[in-house]
Amino acid sequence: MNSKIYVYSTSTWETLWTLQGHSTRVNSITFSFDSNQIASGSNDGTVRLWNLQSGTCSHVLNGHEGRVTNVAYSPRGDQVASASDDTTVKLWDVKTGECRQICIGHTDEVLGVIFSPNGRQIASIDNDCTLRLWDTKTEKCLHVLRGYQMSSVIAYSPQGDQVASGSGEKTVRLWDVERGVCLHTLDEHISSTQCVVFSPQGDLIASAGSDKTVRIWDAETGVCRQTLTGHSDYVTSVVFSSKGDQLASISNDMTIRLWNVGAGMSRHISNGHNGGIRQLKSSPKGNHVATCSDDGTVRIWDVKTGLCREILRGHTKSVRSVAYSPQEDRIASGSADGTVRLWNAETGVCAYTLTGHSNGVYAVAYSPQGDQLASASADCTVRLWDVRSGECTHVLIGHTEPVKGMMYSPNGNQVLSYSGYTLRMWDTETGVCDSTLIGHRDVIRCVAYSPQGDQLVSGGDDTIVRVWDVVGMEECRQIFIGHNVGVYSLTFSPKGNEIAFGGGDGSLRVWDTEVWTCLWYFVGHTDTVNKVVYSSRGDMVISASDDMSVRLWDVTSGQCRAVVQDYKGYVMDIAWIEAFGIHHLVAGCFDGLVGMWQVKSDQDRSQASMRWVLTRTKLELGVKDATIQDVQGLSQLDKQLLTQRGAVGEPENRLRETSKKVATMASVVSNLRAPLNDPAENPALKAGAPVVELVQRAERLVQQAEQSSDPLLRELVAAIIMDIHGHK
């Protein structure tokens, strides 16, 4: 490519203009969306804007200190973004030619840049395996996405909720824009990818590269639907037709090929949502479940039959939150379109559309009495609504960042909202802020009230869980530290005597709220835990994860009782329901599906059937010294689960070693037990020291350790034994 730009007529293929001005090689050219302008970036460090009506240069944009590697127009055509090997991205005003913003953060040359479909974000990718998402108004870096040997290839989905990036290591990665996480790794290319593009509908992705093939992927599941072969050299570019039924590919073999995308392709059509599920809520009686989705709808599901009873349509953008009224007669939904809708739960008719928020609504919640509704929004406010009249009674102003969530206190007298690093308590009658809780050092992700309403817990990206007293709210009572990554979900047990929380490191912790000790540390998920809930009896904790699984944990024995791995996307939300005398587990997934499982009971103890990805058969490997060393066809996730349930894959001598450790612990506890039985020999017993309780707990753990090879369990036993020695 030289310093000249040639513009051709697509009808006659005659040269319309030869644009000259750059002094060295031109690296990037792009048309404005109305095709009246061209922007070009060059090794000479400049960006030039060209008028295609006159063939003249309207602006020369100077400012980069290195070569310009890529340029892109905003959807409205009023801005141009340029990427440079000076590690910056610059935004330019097309009308004036002035530099509006400089995005600083990359540590290596920036290879590519692109605007989101709505123009509010740009994505840039550098030579240091880093993809960054930026806010075009504030210059703020929203997410830093790291891959492996990323190339300059990036593409937004038409909806703007996903970004695809190419790689020098044979893969294409699909990223969630809002959460900044990798949804799928598309890894069937055998060499580097040179180009990637979404179909106009956003349901397909086409990628091509050095392996001379074009591959078409299902954007929802990440499955390769078709491999197009025929080119004899690198494929440098692909583009879909406006209807998405044809694809054109350009190659270094000097050919352009047109492909029929539909030929030989089959697409699975589910009865679920057509977009990712944001939230699910069960009705108070447990007969129905409501789910909301990025497809703009709310769906009501019958728990008994699993059939979709109603589809509530009306929102024009993603529905982010849904809530049942306590009386079960109304459903509220909050959407990115900035509105809240109140629906008749029986007929599916919209009773009210509540307007007032100036930005998207993140959360909705009914008061315990059902006469008031609260909504939290990206406009930094919370609004309180009268559900009978549909009127806004209070606008709660005080937060300086988008309000990501809120909830009512159990008695309904207060609303708790969280935004950024702070929590605020509001009086629901007056709308006055009673307390501002400050202590978190990073974004708050989750909050929960105790069933009694006397305590509040909060967790977030600072990896700390804080416990607050509702009386004297502004002081933190307790701090839990343990997760390596942020805490994303937490909940109290039904009796309020335990707290369970999960985080970005894939682990769960269960704490005793009376003595503030860690009861269980559950390891098994291989990715972020998005939601944790207790069973109604409080004997199990259920967790949903980005590893596309749901796990059931027994909080009495510390064992993983079941794993459901039937999803092909992140499991975003779960609910435990008791209806018709049967226990149900309901889960909603980022792939748009809703799953329901019946959890069977045996002798008054809930037990779920275990499911597996490959065979979907029930495996019973909870016996002592079971081995999986020679079992074929198990995934790494399966092996981790089975190891937790007592199976091991080490040689026999390692098993004997483990048994000796367990026997030693049992002996220590036995020796400690004897003097404790005689108060005369142990005065601490009279003083009420919890030594007996510690020994009893250690004895229970030793019994469990005898049935398990889990090293974490043995470490916990050892820690308790040290506590006993300390009391003595």
XYZ file of C-alpha atoms in Angstrom, residues 379-380 398-403 419-420 422 424:
12
model
C -29.273 8.162 36.145
C -27.890 7.922 39.743
C -27.578 11.518 46.586
C -25.642 8.909 44.657
C -23.031 10.214 42.223
C -22.743 7.033 40.129
C -25.281 4.673 38.502
C -27.343 2.861 41.149
C -23.706 2.715 43.919
C -19.967 2.779 43.399
C -21.200 3.508 48.988
C -27.388 4.583 51.349
